[in-house]
Amino acid sequence: MNHPELYHRANCAQRRDVELIIKKYLSKIQWHHNGAVSLIDMGTGSGDVLMDFVYPHMGKSLQRLVCSDISPKMLSYARKHVVNLNMAEFRILDMGTEQPLPNDLAGQFDYVTSFFAFMYVKSQRQALKNIHDLLKPAGGKCLILSLGKHPLFSAYIALSKMQKWSKYMTDVYSFVAPQHYCLDPRDDIINFMIEIGFSDYHVEIEHKVFDFESVETFKNVIVSINPFLDRMPAVMHEDFMQDFLTAAFTDMNLKMKPMDHTGPLSISYFNLVIFGSRS
């Protein structure tokens, strides 16, 4: 994601889902309120989700907060406009890196959170290993929320097969969640967590429906996260987005053309939720 301002304005579905999952997992995550607590957020993006839904649970016990993202542009936006805390550290970090974790991060955190970034890592096993290794050995906990199956992934794949867009989308599967076509998306994640050594874990798939105010609202969300638009001339953007909407409507079995749709647009999708602890 390289459009932080647009993402900040358009991430309504992500915000709702994070707020709900934080409430649902309160009893498992058990936010500490005694002593010095540390948290690293991976894939911080524009920072509003972290500040609005995670930070309020930490209170004065939070002594170290690290905001991390693979995108310098997103992290710069979060630093300047959203995360207004003197204690906050900002680190460029690839969640799926195969390089050794920095010494000042490895094993240092009571909590690791990540919201809607996990689906884009090259190796989810490596990402889970890194998350495990960031946690304190005695009871560190992680909460990850990610897209599993979504019409946007189907639309990406459909467009990548069209001659006019294929040259801009040669790496399309890097932007499609591995769980999108899995019969049982939980299996691989659970096996990874067992192999890595998580002492406690819970993985679930949640069916969700979000009602966007209009097709245009949904379109703005996609523009804010779409990795392919920056690769093509600006004059082609609108044509690409119209083809995207047509492909998404086809995937959702909507018979009408996107331009003919009026009123709210309901999008059905599945989220992947991962909780784990280290001991």
PDB file of C-alpha atoms in Angstrom:
ATOM      1  CA  MET A   1       0.000   0.000   0.000  1.00  0.00           C
ATOM      2  CA  ASN A   2       1.450   3.340  -1.031  1.00  0.00           C
ATOM      3  CA  HIS A   3      -1.556   5.646  -0.652  1.00  0.00           C
ATOM      4  CA  PRO A   4      -1.766   6.299   3.092  1.00  0.00           C
ATOM      5  CA  GLU A   5      -4.113   9.286   2.924  1.00  0.00           C
ATOM      6  CA  LEU A   6      -6.632   7.429   0.784  1.00  0.00           C
ATOM      7  CA  TYR A   7      -6.309   4.269   2.867  1.00  0.00           C
ATOM      8  CA  HIS A   8      -6.875   6.241   6.066  1.00  0.00           C
ATOM      9  CA  ARG A   9     -10.120   7.620   4.621  1.00  0.00           C
ATOM     10  CA  ALA A  10     -11.322   4.374   3.040  1.00  0.00           C
ATOM     11  CA  ASN A  11     -10.510   1.548   5.483  1.00  0.00           C
ATOM     12  CA  CYS A  12     -14.003   1.334   6.990  1.00  0.00           C
ATOM     13  CA  ALA A  13     -14.353  -2.450   6.617  1.00  0.00           C
ATOM     14  CA  GLN A  14     -10.946  -3.130   8.114  1.00  0.00           C
ATOM     15  CA  ARG A  15     -11.671  -0.872  11.083  1.00  0.00           C
ATOM     16  CA  ARG A  16     -14.960  -2.611  11.838  1.00  0.00           C
ATOM     17  CA  ASP A  17     -13.420  -6.083  11.695  1.00  0.00           C
ATOM     18  CA  VAL A  18     -10.471  -5.158  13.914  1.00  0.00           C
ATOM     19  CA  GLU A  19     -12.727  -3.563  16.516  1.00  0.00           C
ATOM     20  CA  LEU A  20     -14.858  -6.722  16.649  1.00  0.00           C
ATOM     21  CA  ILE A  21     -11.914  -9.127  16.855  1.00  0.00           C
ATOM     22  CA  ILE A  22     -10.247  -7.129  19.632  1.00  0.00           C
ATOM     23  CA  LYS A  23     -13.453  -7.380  21.673  1.00  0.00           C
ATOM     24  CA  LYS A  24     -13.869 -11.075  20.887  1.00  0.00           C
ATOM     25  CA  TYR A  25     -10.332 -11.971  22.000  1.00  0.00           C
ATOM     26  CA  LEU A  26     -10.142  -9.843  25.144  1.00  0.00           C
ATOM     27  CA  SER A  27     -10.233 -12.897  27.417  1.00  0.00           C
ATOM     28  CA  LYS A  28      -7.427 -14.622  25.481  1.00  0.00           C
ATOM     29  CA  ILE A  29      -5.134 -11.665  24.886  1.00  0.00           C
ATOM     30  CA  GLN A  30      -5.469 -10.442  28.513  1.00  0.00           C
ATOM     31  CA  TRP A  31      -3.909  -7.011  28.104  1.00  0.00           C
ATOM     32  CA  HIS A  32      -1.540  -6.339  31.012  1.00  0.00           C
ATOM     33  CA  HIS A  33      -2.063  -3.295  33.186  1.00  0.00           C
ATOM     34  CA  ASN A  34       0.736  -3.899  35.668  1.00  0.00           C
ATOM     35  CA  GLY A  35       4.395  -3.236  35.067  1.00  0.00           C
ATOM     36  CA  ALA A  36       6.161  -2.264  31.846  1.00  0.00           C
ATOM     37  CA  VAL A  37       4.372  -3.659  28.806  1.00  0.00           C
ATOM     38  CA  SER A  38       5.762  -3.784  25.261  1.00  0.00           C
ATOM     39  CA  LEU A  39       3.959  -4.192  21.921  1.00  0.00           C
ATOM     40  CA  ILE A  40       5.032  -4.307  18.291  1.00  0.00           C
ATOM     41  CA  ASP A  41       2.474  -3.849  15.527  1.00  0.00           C
ATOM     42  CA  MET A  42       3.374  -5.371  12.151  1.00  0.00           C
ATOM     43  CA  GLY A  43       1.963  -3.770   9.025  1.00  0.00           C
ATOM     44  CA  THR A  44       0.929  -0.627  10.886  1.00  0.00           C
ATOM     45  CA  GLY A  45      -0.185   1.127   7.698  1.00  0.00           C
ATOM     46  CA  SER A  46      -1.759   4.508   8.384  1.00  0.00           C
ATOM     47  CA  GLY A  47      -1.735   3.802  12.131  1.00  0.00           C
ATOM     48  CA  ASP A  48      -5.364   4.603  12.931  1.00  0.00           C
ATOM     49  CA  VAL A  49      -6.375   0.991  13.625  1.00  0.00           C
ATOM     50  CA  LEU A  50      -3.536   0.602  16.128  1.00  0.00           C
ATOM     51  CA  MET A  51      -4.313   3.863  17.900  1.00  0.00           C
ATOM     52  CA  ASP A  52      -8.097   3.516  17.940  1.00  0.00           C
ATOM     53  CA  PHE A  53      -8.523  -0.149  18.838  1.00  0.00           C
ATOM     54  CA  VAL A  54      -5.311  -1.468  20.446  1.00  0.00           C
ATOM     55  CA  TYR A  55      -3.706   1.448  22.259  1.00  0.00           C
ATOM     56  CA  PRO A  56      -6.783   2.250  24.427  1.00  0.00           C
ATOM     57  CA  HIS A  57      -6.489  -1.207  26.033  1.00  0.00           C
ATOM     58  CA  MET A  58      -2.885  -0.665  27.075  1.00  0.00           C
ATOM     59  CA  GLY A  59      -3.243   2.338  29.354  1.00  0.00           C
ATOM     60  CA  LYS A  60      -0.288   3.686  31.319  1.00  0.00           C
ATOM     61  CA  SER A  61       1.287   0.240  31.497  1.00  0.00           C
ATOM     62  CA  LEU A  62       2.526   0.529  27.911  1.00  0.00           C
ATOM     63  CA  GLN A  63       6.218   1.397  28.068  1.00  0.00           C
ATOM     64  CA  ARG A  64       7.346   0.452  24.561  1.00  0.00           C
ATOM     65  CA  LEU A  65       5.408   0.672  21.312  1.00  0.00           C
ATOM     66  CA  VAL A  66       6.977  -0.222  17.969  1.00  0.00           C
ATOM     67  CA  CYS A  67       5.116   0.535  14.737  1.00  0.00           C
ATOM     68  CA  SER A  68       6.512  -1.452  11.827  1.00  0.00           C
ATOM     69  CA  ASP A  69       5.723  -1.680   8.135  1.00  0.00           C
ATOM     70  CA  ILE A  70       7.435  -2.693   4.922  1.00  0.00           C
ATOM     71  CA  SER A  71       6.349   0.616   3.330  1.00  0.00           C
ATOM     72  CA  PRO A  72       8.355   3.713   4.327  1.00  0.00           C
ATOM     73  CA  LYS A  73       5.579   5.900   2.920  1.00  0.00           C
ATOM     74  CA  MET A  74       2.894   4.346   5.123  1.00  0.00           C
ATOM     75  CA  LEU A  75       5.115   4.520   8.192  1.00  0.00           C
ATOM     76  CA  SER A  76       5.977   8.159   7.541  1.00  0.00           C
ATOM     77  CA  TYR A  77       2.280   9.005   7.313  1.00  0.00           C
ATOM     78  CA  ALA A  78       1.540   7.184  10.578  1.00  0.00           C
ATOM     79  CA  ARG A  79       4.365   9.046  12.326  1.00  0.00           C
ATOM     80  CA  LYS A  80       3.329  12.489  11.079  1.00  0.00           C
ATOM     81  CA  HIS A  81      -0.467  12.278  11.231  1.00  0.00           C
ATOM     82  CA  VAL A  82      -1.749   9.505  13.498  1.00  0.00           C
ATOM     83  CA  VAL A  83       0.610   7.983  16.075  1.00  0.00           C
ATOM     84  CA  ASN A  84       1.235  11.005  18.272  1.00  0.00           C
ATOM     85  CA  LEU A  85       3.150   9.302  21.069  1.00  0.00           C
ATOM     86  CA  ASN A  86       6.644  10.241  22.212  1.00  0.00           C
ATOM     87  CA  MET A  87       7.380   6.635  23.139  1.00  0.00           C
ATOM     88  CA  ALA A  88       6.525   5.270  19.682  1.00  0.00           C
ATOM     89  CA  GLU A  89       9.315   3.799  17.579  1.00  0.00           C
ATOM     90  CA  PHE A  90       8.966   3.439  13.816  1.00  0.00           C
ATOM     91  CA  ARG A  91      10.780   0.595  12.086  1.00  0.00           C
ATOM     92  CA  ILE A  92      10.898  -0.515   8.474  1.00  0.00           C
ATOM     93  CA  LEU A  93      10.404  -4.259   8.787  1.00  0.00           C
ATOM     94  CA  ASP A  94       9.331  -7.070   6.474  1.00  0.00           C
ATOM     95  CA  MET A  95       7.134  -9.421   8.496  1.00  0.00           C
ATOM     96  CA  GLY A  96       8.329 -12.332   6.372  1.00  0.00           C
ATOM     97  CA  THR A  97      12.037 -11.526   6.381  1.00  0.00           C
ATOM     98  CA  GLU A  98      14.453 -14.444   6.347  1.00  0.00           C
ATOM     99  CA  GLN A  99      17.175 -12.248   7.820  1.00  0.00           C
ATOM    100  CA  PRO A 100      17.883 -12.437  11.563  1.00  0.00           C
ATOM    101  CA  LEU A 101      15.654 -10.158  13.591  1.00  0.00           C
ATOM    102  CA  PRO A 102      17.379  -7.098  15.086  1.00  0.00           C
ATOM    103  CA  ASN A 103      18.723  -7.779  18.584  1.00  0.00           C
ATOM    104  CA  ASP A 104      16.677  -4.976  20.093  1.00  0.00           C
ATOM    105  CA  LEU A 105      13.463  -6.586  18.795  1.00  0.00           C
ATOM    106  CA  ALA A 106      13.975 -10.351  19.158  1.00  0.00           C
ATOM    107  CA  GLY A 107      12.271 -11.729  22.253  1.00  0.00           C
ATOM    108  CA  GLN A 108      11.348  -8.272  23.516  1.00  0.00           C
ATOM    109  CA  PHE A 109       7.557  -8.046  23.292  1.00  0.00           C
ATOM    110  CA  ASP A 110       4.593  -8.966  25.449  1.00  0.00           C
ATOM    111  CA  TYR A 111       2.333  -8.535  22.431  1.00  0.00           C
ATOM    112  CA  VAL A 112       2.566  -8.708  18.644  1.00  0.00           C
ATOM    113  CA  THR A 113      -0.415  -7.495  16.625  1.00  0.00           C
ATOM    114  CA  SER A 114      -0.975  -7.473  12.891  1.00  0.00           C
ATOM    115  CA  PHE A 115      -4.110  -6.482  11.011  1.00  0.00           C
ATOM    116  CA  PHE A 116      -4.629  -7.103   7.276  1.00  0.00           C
ATOM    117  CA  ALA A 117      -0.969  -7.486   6.355  1.00  0.00           C
ATOM    118  CA  PHE A 118      -0.316 -11.207   6.911  1.00  0.00           C
ATOM    119  CA  MET A 119      -1.991 -12.231   3.624  1.00  0.00           C
ATOM    120  CA  TYR A 120       0.718 -10.456   1.616  1.00  0.00           C
ATOM    121  CA  VAL A 121       3.852 -12.066   3.050  1.00  0.00           C
ATOM    122  CA  LYS A 122       5.791 -14.374   0.761  1.00  0.00           C
ATOM    123  CA  SER A 123       6.043 -17.155   3.362  1.00  0.00           C
ATOM    124  CA  GLN A 124       3.403 -17.289   6.064  1.00  0.00           C
ATOM    125  CA  ARG A 125       5.426 -19.901   7.931  1.00  0.00           C
ATOM    126  CA  GLN A 126       8.405 -17.541   8.064  1.00  0.00           C
ATOM    127  CA  ALA A 127       6.174 -14.677   9.176  1.00  0.00           C
ATOM    128  CA  LEU A 128       4.772 -16.797  12.014  1.00  0.00           C
ATOM    129  CA  LYS A 129       8.303 -17.801  13.039  1.00  0.00           C
ATOM    130  CA  ASN A 130       9.327 -14.149  13.146  1.00  0.00           C
ATOM    131  CA  ILE A 131       6.261 -13.255  15.209  1.00  0.00           C
ATOM    132  CA  HIS A 132       7.035 -16.126  17.608  1.00  0.00           C
ATOM    133  CA  ASP A 133      10.647 -14.944  17.913  1.00  0.00           C
ATOM    134  CA  LEU A 134       9.593 -11.343  18.622  1.00  0.00           C
ATOM    135  CA  LEU A 135       7.539 -12.480  21.620  1.00  0.00           C
ATOM    136  CA  LYS A 136       8.980 -12.711  25.115  1.00  0.00           C
ATOM    137  CA  PRO A 137       9.693 -16.382  25.893  1.00  0.00           C
ATOM    138  CA  ALA A 138       7.541 -16.268  29.019  1.00  0.00           C
ATOM    139  CA  GLY A 139       3.972 -15.718  27.886  1.00  0.00           C
ATOM    140  CA  GLY A 140       4.205 -13.320  24.950  1.00  0.00           C
ATOM    141  CA  LYS A 141       1.014 -13.304  22.870  1.00  0.00           C
ATOM    142  CA  CYS A 142       0.089 -12.471  19.283  1.00  0.00           C
ATOM    143  CA  LEU A 143      -3.163 -11.603  17.534  1.00  0.00           C
ATOM    144  CA  ILE A 144      -3.303 -11.599  13.740  1.00  0.00           C
ATOM    145  CA  LEU A 145      -6.256 -10.718  11.527  1.00  0.00           C
ATOM    146  CA  SER A 146      -5.956 -11.297   7.795  1.00  0.00           C
ATOM    147  CA  LEU A 147      -8.095 -11.683   4.718  1.00  0.00           C
ATOM    148  CA  GLY A 148      -8.688 -15.280   3.692  1.00  0.00           C
ATOM    149  CA  LYS A 149     -11.104 -15.413   0.766  1.00  0.00           C
ATOM    150  CA  HIS A 150     -12.314 -12.203  -0.911  1.00  0.00           C
ATOM    151  CA  PRO A 151     -13.740 -11.153  -4.295  1.00  0.00           C
ATOM    152  CA  LEU A 152     -10.836  -8.755  -4.746  1.00  0.00           C
ATOM    153  CA  PHE A 153      -8.429 -11.715  -5.080  1.00  0.00           C
ATOM    154  CA  SER A 154     -10.624 -13.384  -7.693  1.00  0.00           C
ATOM    155  CA  ALA A 155     -10.821 -10.109  -9.593  1.00  0.00           C
ATOM    156  CA  TYR A 156      -7.037  -9.674  -9.497  1.00  0.00           C
ATOM    157  CA  ILE A 157      -6.528 -13.143 -10.976  1.00  0.00           C
ATOM    158  CA  ALA A 158      -9.165 -12.574 -13.666  1.00  0.00           C
ATOM    159  CA  LEU A 159      -7.570  -9.286 -14.752  1.00  0.00           C
ATOM    160  CA  SER A 160      -4.079 -10.806 -14.793  1.00  0.00           C
ATOM    161  CA  LYS A 161      -5.289 -13.118 -17.567  1.00  0.00           C
ATOM    162  CA  MET A 162      -6.441 -10.211 -19.750  1.00  0.00           C
ATOM    163  CA  GLN A 163      -3.942  -9.162 -22.391  1.00  0.00           C
ATOM    164  CA  LYS A 164      -4.162  -5.438 -21.654  1.00  0.00           C
ATOM    165  CA  TRP A 165      -3.380  -5.887 -17.938  1.00  0.00           C
ATOM    166  CA  SER A 166      -1.199  -9.001 -17.792  1.00  0.00           C
ATOM    167  CA  LYS A 167       2.122  -7.179 -18.187  1.00  0.00           C
ATOM    168  CA  TYR A 168       1.362  -5.108 -15.087  1.00  0.00           C
ATOM    169  CA  MET A 169       0.344  -8.131 -13.016  1.00  0.00           C
ATOM    170  CA  THR A 170       3.021 -10.771 -13.574  1.00  0.00           C
ATOM    171  CA  ASP A 171       3.349 -11.236  -9.788  1.00  0.00           C
ATOM    172  CA  VAL A 172      -0.391 -11.274  -9.122  1.00  0.00           C
ATOM    173  CA  TYR A 173      -0.223 -14.261  -6.769  1.00  0.00           C
ATOM    174  CA  SER A 174       2.007 -12.253  -4.432  1.00  0.00           C
ATOM    175  CA  PHE A 175      -1.114 -10.230  -3.703  1.00  0.00           C
ATOM    176  CA  VAL A 176      -3.558 -13.112  -3.303  1.00  0.00           C
ATOM    177  CA  ALA A 177      -3.955 -14.700   0.132  1.00  0.00           C
ATOM    178  CA  PRO A 178      -2.822 -18.363   0.146  1.00  0.00           C
ATOM    179  CA  GLN A 179      -6.092 -19.188   1.915  1.00  0.00           C
ATOM    180  CA  HIS A 180      -8.197 -17.889  -0.983  1.00  0.00           C
ATOM    181  CA  TYR A 181      -8.500 -21.302  -2.642  1.00  0.00           C
ATOM    182  CA  CYS A 182      -7.878 -23.593   0.340  1.00  0.00           C
ATOM    183  CA  LEU A 183     -10.542 -26.137   1.223  1.00  0.00           C
ATOM    184  CA  ASP A 184      -9.534 -25.914   4.896  1.00  0.00           C
ATOM    185  CA  PRO A 185      -7.482 -22.728   5.347  1.00  0.00           C
ATOM    186  CA  ARG A 186      -6.790 -23.489   9.017  1.00  0.00           C
ATOM    187  CA  ASP A 187      -4.712 -26.615   8.398  1.00  0.00           C
ATOM    188  CA  ASP A 188      -1.458 -25.084   7.185  1.00  0.00           C
ATOM    189  CA  ILE A 189      -1.494 -22.337   9.800  1.00  0.00           C
ATOM    190  CA  ILE A 190      -2.088 -24.773  12.664  1.00  0.00           C
ATOM    191  CA  ASN A 191       0.682 -27.061  11.406  1.00  0.00           C
ATOM    192  CA  PHE A 192       3.063 -24.098  11.113  1.00  0.00           C
ATOM    193  CA  MET A 193       2.308 -22.993  14.676  1.00  0.00           C
ATOM    194  CA  ILE A 194       2.915 -26.490  16.045  1.00  0.00           C
ATOM    195  CA  GLU A 195       6.216 -26.809  14.147  1.00  0.00           C
ATOM    196  CA  ILE A 196       7.404 -23.365  15.268  1.00  0.00           C
ATOM    197  CA  GLY A 197       6.639 -24.038  18.914  1.00  0.00           C
ATOM    198  CA  PHE A 198       3.677 -21.889  19.922  1.00  0.00           C
ATOM    199  CA  SER A 199       2.509 -23.219  23.292  1.00  0.00           C
ATOM    200  CA  ASP A 200      -1.068 -22.115  22.858  1.00  0.00           C
ATOM    201  CA  TYR A 201      -2.828 -21.317  19.613  1.00  0.00           C
ATOM    202  CA  HIS A 202      -6.246 -20.790  18.129  1.00  0.00           C
ATOM    203  CA  VAL A 203      -7.003 -20.397  14.426  1.00  0.00           C
ATOM    204  CA  GLU A 204     -10.418 -19.678  12.991  1.00  0.00           C
ATOM    205  CA  ILE A 205     -12.113 -18.625   9.786  1.00  0.00           C
ATOM    206  CA  GLU A 206     -14.818 -15.980  10.124  1.00  0.00           C
ATOM    207  CA  HIS A 207     -17.453 -15.333   7.482  1.00  0.00           C
ATOM    208  CA  LYS A 208     -18.087 -11.610   7.143  1.00  0.00           C
ATOM    209  CA  VAL A 209     -20.389  -9.321   5.185  1.00  0.00           C
ATOM    210  CA  PHE A 210     -19.737  -5.620   4.867  1.00  0.00           C
ATOM    211  CA  ASP A 211     -22.227  -3.180   3.371  1.00  0.00           C
ATOM    212  CA  PHE A 212     -20.407  -0.435   1.517  1.00  0.00           C
ATOM    213  CA  GLU A 213     -22.408   2.745   1.009  1.00  0.00           C
ATOM    214  CA  SER A 214     -22.043   2.431  -2.752  1.00  0.00           C
ATOM    215  CA  VAL A 215     -20.023   0.876  -5.550  1.00  0.00           C
ATOM    216  CA  GLU A 216     -17.912   4.044  -5.533  1.00  0.00           C
ATOM    217  CA  THR A 217     -17.064   3.566  -1.838  1.00  0.00           C
ATOM    218  CA  PHE A 218     -15.956  -0.004  -2.503  1.00  0.00           C
ATOM    219  CA  LYS A 219     -13.935   1.195  -5.474  1.00  0.00           C
ATOM    220  CA  ASN A 220     -12.113   3.762  -3.303  1.00  0.00           C
ATOM    221  CA  VAL A 221     -11.131   1.036  -0.847  1.00  0.00           C
ATOM    222  CA  ILE A 222      -9.654  -1.046  -3.654  1.00  0.00           C
ATOM    223  CA  VAL A 223      -7.778   1.925  -5.115  1.00  0.00           C
ATOM    224  CA  SER A 224      -6.210   2.574  -1.703  1.00  0.00           C
ATOM    225  CA  ILE A 225      -4.713  -0.934  -1.488  1.00  0.00           C
ATOM    226  CA  ASN A 226      -4.253  -1.850  -5.165  1.00  0.00           C
ATOM    227  CA  PRO A 227      -0.565  -2.553  -5.929  1.00  0.00           C
ATOM    228  CA  PHE A 228      -0.937  -2.535  -9.699  1.00  0.00           C
ATOM    229  CA  LEU A 229      -2.196   0.970 -10.475  1.00  0.00           C
ATOM    230  CA  ASP A 230       1.179   2.601  -9.810  1.00  0.00           C
ATOM    231  CA  ARG A 231       2.715   0.395 -12.496  1.00  0.00           C
ATOM    232  CA  MET A 232       0.601   1.787 -15.340  1.00  0.00           C
ATOM    233  CA  PRO A 233      -0.027   5.238 -16.813  1.00  0.00           C
ATOM    234  CA  ALA A 234      -2.592   7.263 -14.865  1.00  0.00           C
ATOM    235  CA  VAL A 235      -4.784   7.486 -17.960  1.00  0.00           C
ATOM    236  CA  MET A 236      -5.389   3.723 -17.673  1.00  0.00           C
ATOM    237  CA  HIS A 237      -6.476   3.718 -14.025  1.00  0.00           C
ATOM    238  CA  GLU A 238     -10.190   4.230 -14.572  1.00  0.00           C
ATOM    239  CA  ASP A 239     -10.354   1.546 -17.260  1.00  0.00           C
ATOM    240  CA  PHE A 240      -8.535  -0.878 -14.964  1.00  0.00           C
ATOM    241  CA  MET A 241     -10.904  -0.173 -12.082  1.00  0.00           C
ATOM    242  CA  GLN A 242     -13.971  -0.659 -14.263  1.00  0.00           C
ATOM    243  CA  ASP A 243     -12.631  -4.034 -15.389  1.00  0.00           C
ATOM    244  CA  PHE A 244     -11.869  -4.840 -11.752  1.00  0.00           C
ATOM    245  CA  LEU A 245     -15.428  -4.055 -10.659  1.00  0.00           C
ATOM    246  CA  THR A 246     -16.855  -6.134 -13.515  1.00  0.00           C
ATOM    247  CA  ALA A 247     -14.684  -9.097 -12.492  1.00  0.00           C
ATOM    248  CA  ALA A 248     -15.653  -8.689  -8.816  1.00  0.00           C
ATOM    249  CA  PHE A 249     -19.352  -8.550  -9.717  1.00  0.00           C
ATOM    250  CA  THR A 250     -18.928 -11.727 -11.779  1.00  0.00           C
ATOM    251  CA  ASP A 251     -17.260 -13.469  -8.850  1.00  0.00           C
ATOM    252  CA  MET A 252     -20.162 -12.439  -6.598  1.00  0.00           C
ATOM    253  CA  ASN A 253     -22.718 -13.658  -9.172  1.00  0.00           C
ATOM    254  CA  LEU A 254     -24.172 -10.175  -9.575  1.00  0.00           C
ATOM    255  CA  LYS A 255     -25.796 -10.037 -13.004  1.00  0.00           C
ATOM    256  CA  MET A 256     -25.946  -6.271 -13.415  1.00  0.00           C
ATOM    257  CA  LYS A 257     -23.122  -4.014 -14.556  1.00  0.00           C
ATOM    258  CA  PRO A 258     -21.334  -2.123 -11.772  1.00  0.00           C
ATOM    259  CA  MET A 259     -22.397   1.212 -13.263  1.00  0.00           C
ATOM    260  CA  ASP A 260     -26.041   0.146 -13.009  1.00  0.00           C
ATOM    261  CA  HIS A 261     -25.851  -0.802  -9.333  1.00  0.00           C
ATOM    262  CA  THR A 262     -27.459   1.710  -6.980  1.00  0.00           C
ATOM    263  CA  GLY A 263     -27.504   1.856  -3.208  1.00  0.00           C
ATOM    264  CA  PRO A 264     -25.330  -0.154  -0.786  1.00  0.00           C
ATOM    265  CA  LEU A 265     -23.073  -2.933  -2.046  1.00  0.00           C
ATOM    266  CA  SER A 266     -22.781  -6.034   0.184  1.00  0.00           C
ATOM    267  CA  ILE A 267     -19.445  -7.845   0.007  1.00  0.00           C
ATOM    268  CA  SER A 268     -19.166 -11.353   1.449  1.00  0.00           C
ATOM    269  CA  TYR A 269     -15.700 -12.597   2.437  1.00  0.00           C
ATOM    270  CA  PHE A 270     -13.752 -14.671   4.967  1.00  0.00           C
ATOM    271  CA  ASN A 271     -11.191 -13.508   7.525  1.00  0.00           C
ATOM    272  CA  LEU A 272      -8.399 -15.573   8.997  1.00  0.00           C
ATOM    273  CA  VAL A 273      -7.871 -15.053  12.737  1.00  0.00           C
ATOM    274  CA  ILE A 274      -4.716 -16.288  14.477  1.00  0.00           C
ATOM    275  CA  PHE A 275      -3.999 -16.169  18.185  1.00  0.00           C
ATOM    276  CA  GLY A 276      -0.879 -17.676  19.730  1.00  0.00           C
ATOM    277  CA  SER A 277       1.372 -17.487  22.775  1.00  0.00           C
ATOM    278  CA  ARG A 278       4.973 -18.384  23.546  1.00  0.00           C
ATOM    279  CA  SER A 279       6.197 -19.950  26.735  1.00  0.00           C
TER     280      SER A 279
END
